[in-house]
Amino acid sequence: MFIDKLKLLVCLVFSCIGGFGMCSLFHSDDYRHRYPVQTTQTTQSPAALKQQAVTTAAHYDTKLDALVQTNTVLAVKVNKSRAAMHQVKHTDQAIQQKINLLLAAALNDTDTTVKLSDCDSLETSLADLKVSTAQKDSLSEDIQTQLEQQVNNKDSTLNVQQEEYNALKLSFDNSLAQQDDLLGQNKYLQKQLNRHIVKNKLLSGGLLVLSGIAIFSLLHH
């Protein structure tokens, strides 16, 4: 009789353990299907984010260096054009003074030979003045064009700096969003893990109690 009770007790204990194991297995599989981990597909590693930021900064730094070099070249051209303009203006003033002197001399001279000589000199000076004026106009246009190019180059520099700021800010914002998402997932998974631990402890305690009751009942009948 005691052996029959012992066999019944062993069957009961193994049935409880088997039932508990099956429940845990199915519950774990159900949990994995309902809450699959997808972080490896939606997030980037800190090293990848850092490399992306470095690459972005290097890309825009290259553009900025090119714009700075262009601005330096334009500044040199402007300075050369202004120096040439100063020289042309000085030459132009000298020619105008010479023309004024020749005109005054032509009015006062009575000798025909001298007047003809003055006329020839005046004609040459007027031709030089015409050339000087053309050079001055050309230099003025060059300076205006170069200054406009400088302004456009500075605008391009500001645009590139703004683009770099926007790109790095976007990368930073994405990094913060990813960190928030990972933090939320970590809290959720930690909460689920705590619940499973509590449930497992309760189930284990319940099985021990039931097993104790079953053993006590079988031993006293």
Coordinates of N, CA and C in Angstrom, one line a residue:
M1 N 0.8 -1.2 0.0 CA 0.0 0.0 0.0 C 0.9 1.3 0.0
F2 N 1.9 1.2 0.8 CA 2.8 2.4 0.9 C 3.5 2.6 -0.4
I3 N 3.9 1.5 -1.1 CA 4.6 1.6 -2.4 C 3.6 2.2 -3.4
D4 N 2.4 1.9 -3.4 CA 1.4 2.5 -4.3 C 1.3 4.0 -4.1
K5 N 1.3 4.3 -2.8 CA 1.2 5.8 -2.5 C 2.4 6.5 -3.0
L6 N 3.6 5.9 -2.8 CA 4.8 6.5 -3.2 C 4.9 6.7 -4.7
K7 N 4.4 5.6 -5.5 CA 4.4 5.8 -6.9 C 3.5 6.9 -7.3
L8 N 2.3 7.0 -6.7 CA 1.4 8.0 -7.0 C 2.0 9.4 -6.7
L9 N 2.7 9.5 -5.6 CA 3.4 10.8 -5.3 C 4.4 11.2 -6.3
V10 N 5.2 10.2 -6.7 CA 6.3 10.5 -7.7 C 5.6 10.9 -9.0
C11 N 4.6 10.2 -9.4 CA 3.9 10.6 -10.7 C 3.3 12.0 -10.6
L12 N 2.8 12.3 -9.4 CA 2.2 13.7 -9.2 C 3.3 14.8 -9.3
V13 N 4.4 14.5 -8.6 CA 5.5 15.5 -8.6 C 6.0 15.7 -10.0
F14 N 6.3 14.6 -10.7 CA 6.8 14.7 -12.1 C 5.8 15.4 -13.0
S15 N 4.5 15.1 -12.8 CA 3.5 15.8 -13.7 C 3.5 17.3 -13.4
C16 N 3.6 17.7 -12.2 CA 3.6 19.1 -11.9 C 4.9 19.8 -12.5
I17 N 6.0 19.1 -12.3 CA 7.2 19.6 -12.9 C 7.1 19.7 -14.4
G18 N 6.6 18.7 -15.0 CA 6.4 18.7 -16.5 C 5.5 19.8 -16.9
G19 N 4.4 19.9 -16.2 CA 3.4 21.0 -16.6 C 4.0 22.4 -16.4
F20 N 4.8 22.5 -15.3 CA 5.4 23.8 -15.1 C 6.4 24.1 -16.2
G21 N 7.2 23.1 -16.6 CA 8.2 23.3 -17.7 C 7.5 23.6 -19.0
M22 N 6.4 23.0 -19.4 CA 5.7 23.3 -20.6 C 5.1 24.7 -20.6
C23 N 4.6 25.1 -19.4 CA 4.0 26.4 -19.4 C 5.1 27.5 -19.6
S24 N 6.2 27.2 -18.9 CA 7.3 28.2 -19.1 C 7.8 28.3 -20.5
L25 N 7.9 27.1 -21.1 CA 8.4 27.1 -22.5 C 7.5 27.8 -23.5
F26 N 6.2 27.5 -23.4 CA 5.2 28.2 -24.3 C 5.1 29.6 -24.0
H27 N 5.2 30.0 -22.7 CA 5.1 31.4 -22.3 C 6.3 32.2 -22.9
S28 N 7.5 31.6 -22.8 CA 8.7 32.3 -23.3 C 8.6 32.5 -24.8
D29 N 8.1 31.4 -25.5 CA 8.0 31.5 -27.0 C 7.0 32.6 -27.3
D30 N 5.9 32.6 -26.6 CA 4.8 33.6 -26.9 C 5.4 35.0 -26.6
Y31 N 6.2 35.2 -25.6 CA 6.8 36.5 -25.3 C 7.7 36.9 -26.4
R32 N 8.5 36.0 -26.9 CA 9.4 36.3 -28.0 C 8.7 36.7 -29.3
H33 N 7.6 36.1 -29.5 CA 6.8 36.4 -30.7 C 6.1 37.7 -30.6
R34 N 5.6 38.0 -29.4 CA 4.9 39.3 -29.2 C 5.8 40.5 -29.1
Y35 N 7.0 40.3 -28.6 CA 7.9 41.4 -28.4 C 9.3 41.0 -28.9
P36 N 9.4 41.0 -30.3 CA 10.7 40.7 -30.9 C 11.7 41.8 -30.7
V37 N 12.9 41.5 -30.5 CA 14.0 42.5 -30.4 C 14.4 42.9 -31.7
Q38 N 14.3 44.2 -32.0 CA 14.7 44.8 -33.4 C 15.7 45.8 -33.3
T39 N 16.4 45.9 -32.2 CA 17.4 47.0 -32.1 C 18.5 46.9 -33.1
T40 N 18.9 45.7 -33.4 CA 20.0 45.5 -34.4 C 19.7 46.0 -35.8
Q41 N 18.4 46.2 -36.1 CA 18.1 46.6 -37.4 C 17.8 48.1 -37.5
T42 N 17.5 48.7 -36.3 CA 17.0 50.1 -36.3 C 18.0 51.1 -35.7
T43 N 19.1 50.6 -35.1 CA 20.0 51.5 -34.4 C 21.4 51.4 -35.0
Q44 N 22.2 52.4 -34.7 CA 23.6 52.4 -35.1 C 24.5 52.4 -33.9
S45 N 25.7 51.8 -34.0 CA 26.6 51.8 -32.9 C 27.2 53.2 -32.7
P46 N 27.6 53.5 -31.4 CA 28.2 54.8 -31.1 C 29.4 55.1 -32.1
A47 N 30.2 54.1 -32.4 CA 31.3 54.3 -33.2 C 30.9 54.7 -34.6
A48 N 29.8 54.1 -35.1 CA 29.3 54.4 -36.5 C 28.8 55.8 -36.5
L49 N 28.1 56.2 -35.4 CA 27.6 57.6 -35.4 C 28.7 58.6 -35.3
K50 N 29.7 58.3 -34.5 CA 30.9 59.2 -34.4 C 31.6 59.3 -35.8
Q51 N 31.8 58.2 -36.5 CA 32.4 58.2 -37.8 C 31.6 59.0 -38.8
Q52 N 30.3 58.9 -38.7 CA 29.4 59.6 -39.6 C 29.6 61.1 -39.4
A53 N 29.7 61.5 -38.1 CA 29.8 62.9 -37.8 C 31.2 63.4 -38.3
V54 N 32.2 62.6 -38.1 CA 33.6 63.0 -38.5 C 33.6 63.1 -40.1
T55 N 33.0 62.2 -40.8 CA 33.0 62.2 -42.2 C 32.2 63.5 -42.7
T56 N 31.1 63.8 -42.1 CA 30.3 64.9 -42.5 C 31.1 66.2 -42.3
A57 N 31.8 66.3 -41.1 CA 32.6 67.5 -40.8 C 33.7 67.7 -41.8
A58 N 34.4 66.5 -42.1 CA 35.5 66.6 -43.1 C 35.0 67.0 -44.5
H59 N 33.9 66.5 -44.9 CA 33.3 66.9 -46.2 C 33.1 68.4 -46.3
Y60 N 32.5 69.0 -45.3 CA 32.2 70.4 -45.3 C 33.5 71.3 -45.0
D61 N 34.4 70.7 -44.3 CA 35.7 71.4 -44.1 C 36.5 71.5 -45.4
T62 N 36.4 70.5 -46.2 CA 37.0 70.6 -47.5 C 36.4 71.7 -48.4
K63 N 35.1 71.8 -48.4 CA 34.4 72.8 -49.1 C 34.8 74.2 -48.6
L64 N 34.9 74.3 -47.3 CA 35.2 75.6 -46.7 C 36.7 76.0 -47.0
D65 N 37.6 75.0 -47.0 CA 39.0 75.3 -47.3 C 39.1 75.8 -48.8
A66 N 38.3 75.2 -49.7 CA 38.3 75.7 -51.1 C 37.8 77.1 -51.2
L67 N 36.7 77.4 -50.4 CA 36.2 78.8 -50.5 C 37.1 79.8 -49.9
V68 N 37.8 79.4 -48.8 CA 38.8 80.3 -48.2 C 39.9 80.6 -49.2
Q69 N 40.4 79.6 -49.9 CA 41.5 79.8 -50.9 C 41.0 80.7 -52.1
T70 N 39.7 80.4 -52.5 CA 39.2 81.3 -53.5 C 39.1 82.7 -53.1
N71 N 38.7 83.0 -51.8 CA 38.6 84.3 -51.3 C 40.0 85.0 -51.2
T72 N 41.0 84.2 -50.9 CA 42.4 84.7 -50.8 C 42.8 85.2 -52.2
V73 N 42.5 84.3 -53.2 CA 42.9 84.6 -54.6 C 42.2 85.9 -55.1
L74 N 40.9 86.0 -54.8 CA 40.1 87.2 -55.2 C 40.7 88.5 -54.5
A75 N 41.0 88.3 -53.2 CA 41.6 89.5 -52.5 C 42.9 90.0 -53.1
V76 N 43.7 89.0 -53.5 CA 45.0 89.4 -54.2 C 44.7 90.1 -55.5
K77 N 43.7 89.6 -56.3 CA 43.4 90.2 -57.5 C 42.8 91.7 -57.3
V78 N 42.0 91.8 -56.3 CA 41.4 93.1 -56.0 C 42.5 94.1 -55.7
N79 N 43.4 93.7 -54.8 CA 44.5 94.6 -54.4 C 45.4 95.0 -55.6
K80 N 45.7 94.0 -56.5 CA 46.4 94.3 -57.7 C 45.7 95.3 -58.6
S81 N 44.4 95.1 -58.8 CA 43.6 96.0 -59.6 C 43.5 97.4 -59.1
R82 N 43.4 97.5 -57.7 CA 43.4 98.8 -57.1 C 44.7 99.5 -57.3
A83 N 45.8 98.7 -57.1 CA 47.1 99.4 -57.3 C 47.3 99.9 -58.8
A84 N 46.8 99.0 -59.7 CA 46.9 99.4 -61.1 C 46.0 100.6 -61.4
M85 N 44.8 100.7 -60.8 CA 43.9 101.8 -60.9 C 44.5 103.1 -60.4
H86 N 45.2 103.0 -59.2 CA 45.9 104.1 -58.7 C 47.0 104.7 -59.6
Q87 N 47.7 103.8 -60.3 CA 48.7 104.2 -61.2 C 48.1 104.8 -62.4
V88 N 47.0 104.2 -62.9 CA 46.4 104.8 -64.1 C 45.8 106.2 -63.8
K89 N 45.2 106.3 -62.7 CA 44.7 107.6 -62.3 C 45.8 108.7 -62.2
H90 N 46.9 108.3 -61.7 CA 48.1 109.2 -61.6 C 48.5 109.6 -63.0
T91 N 48.6 108.6 -63.9 CA 49.0 108.9 -65.3 C 48.0 109.7 -66.0
D92 N 46.7 109.5 -65.7 CA 45.6 110.2 -66.3 C 45.7 111.7 -65.9
Q93 N 46.0 111.9 -64.6 CA 46.1 113.3 -64.2 C 47.3 114.0 -64.8
A94 N 48.4 113.3 -65.0 CA 49.5 113.9 -65.6 C 49.3 114.3 -67.1
I95 N 48.5 113.4 -67.8 CA 48.2 113.7 -69.2 C 47.3 114.9 -69.2
Q96 N 46.3 114.9 -68.4 CA 45.3 116.1 -68.4 C 46.1 117.4 -68.1
Q97 N 47.0 117.4 -67.2 CA 47.8 118.6 -66.9 C 48.6 119.0 -68.1
K98 N 49.2 118.0 -68.8 CA 50.0 118.3 -70.0 C 49.1 118.9 -71.1
I99 N 47.9 118.3 -71.2 CA 46.9 118.8 -72.3 C 46.5 120.3 -71.9
N100 N 46.3 120.6 -70.7 CA 45.9 121.9 -70.3 C 47.1 122.9 -70.6
L101 N 48.3 122.5 -70.3 CA 49.4 123.3 -70.6 C 49.6 123.6 -72.1
L102 N 49.4 122.5 -72.9 CA 49.5 122.7 -74.4 C 48.4 123.6 -74.9
L103 N 47.2 123.5 -74.4 CA 46.1 124.3 -74.8 C 46.4 125.8 -74.5
A104 N 46.9 126.0 -73.3 CA 47.3 127.4 -72.9 C 48.4 127.9 -73.8
A105 N 49.4 127.1 -74.1 CA 50.5 127.6 -74.9 C 50.0 127.8 -76.3
A106 N 49.1 127.0 -76.9 CA 48.6 127.2 -78.2 C 47.8 128.5 -78.4
L107 N 47.2 128.9 -77.3 CA 46.4 130.2 -77.3 C 47.4 131.4 -77.3
N108 N 48.5 131.2 -76.7 CA 49.4 132.4 -76.5 C 50.5 132.4 -77.6
D109 N 50.8 131.3 -78.2 CA 51.8 131.3 -79.2 C 51.3 131.9 -80.5
T110 N 52.2 132.7 -81.2 CA 51.8 133.3 -82.5 C 52.6 132.7 -83.6
D111 N 53.7 131.9 -83.3 CA 54.5 131.3 -84.3 C 53.7 130.1 -84.8
T112 N 53.6 130.0 -86.1 CA 52.8 128.9 -86.7 C 53.5 127.6 -86.5
T113 N 54.8 127.6 -86.6 CA 55.6 126.3 -86.4 C 55.4 125.8 -85.0
V114 N 55.5 126.7 -84.1 CA 55.3 126.3 -82.7 C 53.9 125.8 -82.5
K115 N 52.9 126.5 -83.0 CA 51.5 126.0 -82.9 C 51.3 124.6 -83.5
L116 N 51.9 124.4 -84.7 CA 51.8 123.1 -85.3 C 52.4 122.0 -84.4
S117 N 53.6 122.4 -83.8 CA 54.2 121.4 -82.9 C 53.4 121.2 -81.7
D118 N 52.8 122.2 -81.1 CA 51.9 122.1 -80.0 C 50.6 121.2 -80.3
C119 N 50.2 121.4 -81.6 CA 49.0 120.6 -82.0 C 49.3 119.1 -82.1
D120 N 50.6 118.8 -82.6 CA 51.0 117.4 -82.7 C 51.1 116.8 -81.3
S121 N 51.7 117.6 -80.4 CA 51.8 117.1 -79.0 C 50.5 117.0 -78.3
L122 N 49.6 117.9 -78.6 CA 48.2 117.8 -78.1 C 47.5 116.6 -78.6
E123 N 47.7 116.3 -79.9 CA 47.0 115.1 -80.5 C 47.6 113.8 -79.8
T124 N 48.9 113.8 -79.6 CA 49.5 112.6 -79.0 C 49.0 112.5 -77.5
S125 N 48.9 113.6 -76.8 CA 48.4 113.5 -75.4 C 47.0 113.1 -75.3
L126 N 46.2 113.6 -76.3 CA 44.7 113.2 -76.3 C 44.6 111.7 -76.6
A127 N 45.5 111.1 -77.4 CA 45.5 109.7 -77.7 C 45.9 108.9 -76.4
D128 N 46.9 109.5 -75.7 CA 47.3 108.8 -74.5 C 46.2 108.9 -73.4
L129 N 45.5 110.0 -73.4 CA 44.4 110.2 -72.5 C 43.3 109.2 -72.8
K130 N 43.0 109.0 -74.1 CA 42.0 108.0 -74.5 C 42.3 106.6 -74.0
V131 N 43.6 106.3 -74.2 CA 44.1 104.9 -73.7 C 44.0 104.8 -72.2
S132 N 44.4 105.8 -71.5 CA 44.4 105.8 -70.1 C 43.0 105.7 -69.6
T133 N 42.0 106.4 -70.2 CA 40.6 106.4 -69.8 C 40.1 105.0 -70.0
A134 N 40.4 104.4 -71.2 CA 40.0 103.0 -71.4 C 40.5 102.0 -70.4
Q135 N 41.8 102.2 -70.0 CA 42.4 101.3 -69.0 C 41.7 101.5 -67.6
K136 N 41.4 102.8 -67.3 CA 40.7 103.1 -66.1 C 39.3 102.4 -66.1
D137 N 38.6 102.5 -67.2 CA 37.2 101.9 -67.2 C 37.3 100.4 -67.1
S138 N 38.3 99.8 -67.8 CA 38.5 98.4 -67.7 C 38.8 97.9 -66.3
L139 N 39.7 98.6 -65.6 CA 40.1 98.3 -64.3 C 38.9 98.5 -63.3
S140 N 38.1 99.5 -63.6 CA 36.9 99.7 -62.7 C 35.9 98.5 -62.8
E141 N 35.7 98.0 -64.1 CA 34.9 96.9 -64.3 C 35.5 95.6 -63.6
D142 N 36.8 95.5 -63.7 CA 37.4 94.3 -63.1 C 37.3 94.3 -61.6
I143 N 37.5 95.5 -61.0 CA 37.4 95.6 -59.6 C 35.9 95.3 -59.1
Q144 N 35.0 95.8 -59.9 CA 33.6 95.6 -59.5 C 33.2 94.1 -59.6
T145 N 33.7 93.5 -60.7 CA 33.5 92.0 -60.8 C 34.1 91.2 -59.7
Q146 N 35.3 91.6 -59.4 CA 36.1 90.9 -58.3 C 35.4 91.0 -57.0
L147 N 34.9 92.2 -56.7 CA 34.2 92.5 -55.4 C 32.9 91.7 -55.4
E148 N 32.2 91.6 -56.5 CA 31.0 90.8 -56.5 C 31.3 89.3 -56.3
Q149 N 32.4 88.9 -56.9 CA 32.8 87.5 -56.7 C 33.1 87.2 -55.2
Q150 N 33.8 88.2 -54.6 CA 34.1 88.1 -53.2 C 32.8 88.0 -52.3
V151 N 31.8 88.8 -52.6 CA 30.6 88.8 -51.9 C 29.9 87.4 -52.1
N152 N 29.8 87.0 -53.4 CA 29.2 85.6 -53.6 C 30.0 84.5 -52.9
N153 N 31.3 84.6 -52.9 CA 32.1 83.6 -52.2 C 31.8 83.6 -50.7
K154 N 31.7 84.8 -50.1 CA 31.4 84.8 -48.7 C 30.0 84.3 -48.4
D155 N 29.0 84.6 -49.4 CA 27.7 84.0 -49.2 C 27.7 82.5 -49.3
S156 N 28.5 82.0 -50.2 CA 28.7 80.5 -50.3 C 29.3 79.9 -49.1
T157 N 30.3 80.7 -48.5 CA 30.9 80.2 -47.2 C 29.9 80.1 -46.1
L158 N 29.0 81.1 -46.0 CA 28.0 81.1 -45.0 C 27.0 80.0 -45.2
N159 N 26.7 79.7 -46.5 CA 25.7 78.6 -46.8 C 26.3 77.3 -46.4
V160 N 27.6 77.1 -46.8 CA 28.3 75.8 -46.4 C 28.3 75.6 -44.9
Q161 N 28.6 76.7 -44.2 CA 28.7 76.6 -42.7 C 27.3 76.3 -42.2
Q162 N 26.2 76.9 -42.7 CA 24.9 76.6 -42.3 C 24.5 75.1 -42.6
E163 N 24.9 74.7 -43.8 CA 24.7 73.3 -44.2 C 25.4 72.3 -43.2
E164 N 26.6 72.6 -42.9 CA 27.4 71.8 -42.0 C 26.7 71.7 -40.6
Y165 N 26.3 72.9 -40.1 CA 25.6 73.0 -38.8 C 24.3 72.1 -38.9
N166 N 23.5 72.2 -39.9 CA 22.3 71.5 -40.0 C 22.6 70.0 -40.1
A167 N 23.6 69.6 -40.9 CA 23.9 68.2 -41.0 C 24.4 67.6 -39.6
L168 N 25.3 68.3 -38.9 CA 25.7 67.8 -37.6 C 24.6 67.8 -36.6
K169 N 23.8 68.8 -36.7 CA 22.6 68.9 -35.7 C 21.7 67.7 -36.0
L170 N 21.4 67.4 -37.3 CA 20.6 66.3 -37.6 C 21.2 65.0 -37.0
S171 N 22.5 64.8 -37.2 CA 23.2 63.6 -36.7 C 23.1 63.6 -35.2
F172 N 23.2 64.7 -34.5 CA 23.1 64.8 -33.1 C 21.7 64.4 -32.6
D173 N 20.7 65.0 -33.3 CA 19.3 64.7 -32.9 C 19.0 63.3 -33.1
N174 N 19.5 62.7 -34.2 CA 19.3 61.2 -34.4 C 19.9 60.4 -33.4
S175 N 21.1 60.8 -32.9 CA 21.8 60.1 -31.8 C 21.0 60.2 -30.6
L176 N 20.5 61.4 -30.2 CA 19.6 61.5 -29.0 C 18.4 60.7 -29.1
A177 N 17.7 60.7 -30.3 CA 16.5 59.9 -30.5 C 16.8 58.4 -30.3
Q178 N 17.9 58.0 -30.9 CA 18.3 56.6 -30.7 C 18.5 56.2 -29.3
Q179 N 19.2 57.1 -28.5 CA 19.4 56.9 -27.1 C 18.1 56.8 -26.3
D180 N 17.2 57.7 -26.6 CA 15.9 57.7 -26.0 C 15.2 56.4 -26.3
D181 N 15.2 56.0 -27.5 CA 14.6 54.7 -27.9 C 15.2 53.5 -27.2
L182 N 16.5 53.5 -27.2 CA 17.1 52.4 -26.5 C 16.8 52.4 -25.0
L183 N 16.8 53.6 -24.4 CA 16.5 53.7 -23.0 C 15.1 53.2 -22.7
G184 N 14.1 53.6 -23.6 CA 12.7 53.1 -23.4 C 12.6 51.6 -23.6
Q185 N 13.3 51.0 -24.6 CA 13.3 49.6 -24.8 C 13.9 48.9 -23.6
N186 N 15.0 49.4 -23.0 CA 15.7 48.8 -21.9 C 14.8 48.8 -20.7
K187 N 14.1 49.9 -20.4 CA 13.1 50.0 -19.3 C 12.0 49.0 -19.5
Y188 N 11.5 48.9 -20.7 CA 10.4 48.0 -21.0 C 10.8 46.5 -20.8
L189 N 12.0 46.2 -21.3 CA 12.4 44.8 -21.2 C 12.8 44.5 -19.7
Q190 N 13.3 45.5 -19.0 CA 13.6 45.2 -17.6 C 12.4 45.0 -16.8
K191 N 11.3 45.8 -17.1 CA 10.0 45.6 -16.4 C 9.5 44.2 -16.7
Q192 N 9.5 43.8 -18.0 CA 9.0 42.4 -18.4 C 9.9 41.3 -17.7
L193 N 11.2 41.5 -17.6 CA 12.0 40.6 -16.9 C 11.7 40.4 -15.5
N194 N 11.4 41.6 -14.8 CA 11.1 41.6 -13.4 C 9.8 40.8 -13.2
R195 N 8.8 41.0 -14.1 CA 7.5 40.3 -14.0 C 7.7 38.8 -14.1
H196 N 8.6 38.4 -15.1 CA 8.8 37.0 -15.3 C 9.5 36.4 -14.0
I197 N 10.4 37.1 -13.5 CA 11.1 36.6 -12.3 C 10.1 36.4 -11.1
V198 N 9.2 37.4 -10.9 CA 8.2 37.3 -9.9 C 7.3 36.1 -10.2
K199 N 6.8 36.0 -11.4 CA 5.9 34.9 -11.8 C 6.6 33.5 -11.5
N200 N 7.8 33.4 -12.0 CA 8.5 32.2 -11.8 C 8.7 31.8 -10.3
K201 N 9.0 32.8 -9.5 CA 9.1 32.6 -8.1 C 7.8 32.1 -7.5
L202 N 6.7 32.8 -7.9 CA 5.4 32.4 -7.4 C 5.0 31.0 -7.8
L203 N 5.3 30.7 -9.1 CA 5.0 29.4 -9.6 C 5.8 28.3 -8.9
S204 N 7.1 28.6 -8.7 CA 8.0 27.7 -8.0 C 7.5 27.5 -6.5
G205 N 7.1 28.6 -5.9 CA 6.7 28.5 -4.5 C 5.4 27.7 -4.4
G206 N 4.4 27.9 -5.4 CA 3.2 27.2 -5.4 C 3.4 25.8 -5.6
L207 N 4.3 25.4 -6.5 CA 4.6 24.0 -6.8 C 5.1 23.3 -5.5
L208 N 6.0 24.0 -4.8 CA 6.6 23.4 -3.6 C 5.5 23.2 -2.6
V209 N 4.6 24.2 -2.5 CA 3.5 24.1 -1.5 C 2.6 22.9 -1.9
L210 N 2.2 22.8 -3.2 CA 1.3 21.7 -3.6 C 2.0 20.4 -3.4
S211 N 3.3 20.3 -3.7 CA 4.0 19.1 -3.5 C 4.1 18.7 -2.1
G212 N 4.3 19.7 -1.2 CA 4.3 19.4 0.2 C 2.9 18.9 0.7
I213 N 1.9 19.5 0.2 CA 0.5 19.1 0.6 C 0.2 17.7 0.1
A214 N 0.6 17.4 -1.1 CA 0.4 16.1 -1.7 C 1.1 15.1 -0.9
I215 N 2.4 15.3 -0.6 CA 3.2 14.4 0.2 C 2.6 14.1 1.6
F216 N 2.2 15.2 2.2 CA 1.6 15.1 3.5 C 0.3 14.3 3.5
S217 N -0.5 14.6 2.4 CA -1.8 13.9 2.3 C -1.6 12.4 2.1
L218 N -0.7 12.0 1.2 CA -0.4 10.7 0.9 C 0.2 9.9 2.0
L219 N 1.0 10.6 2.8 CA 1.7 9.9 3.9 C 0.7 9.6 5.0
H220 N -0.4 10.4 5.1 CA -1.3 10.2 6.2 C -2.6 9.5 5.9
H221 N -2.6 8.8 4.7 CA -3.8 8.0 4.4 C -3.4 6.6 4.3

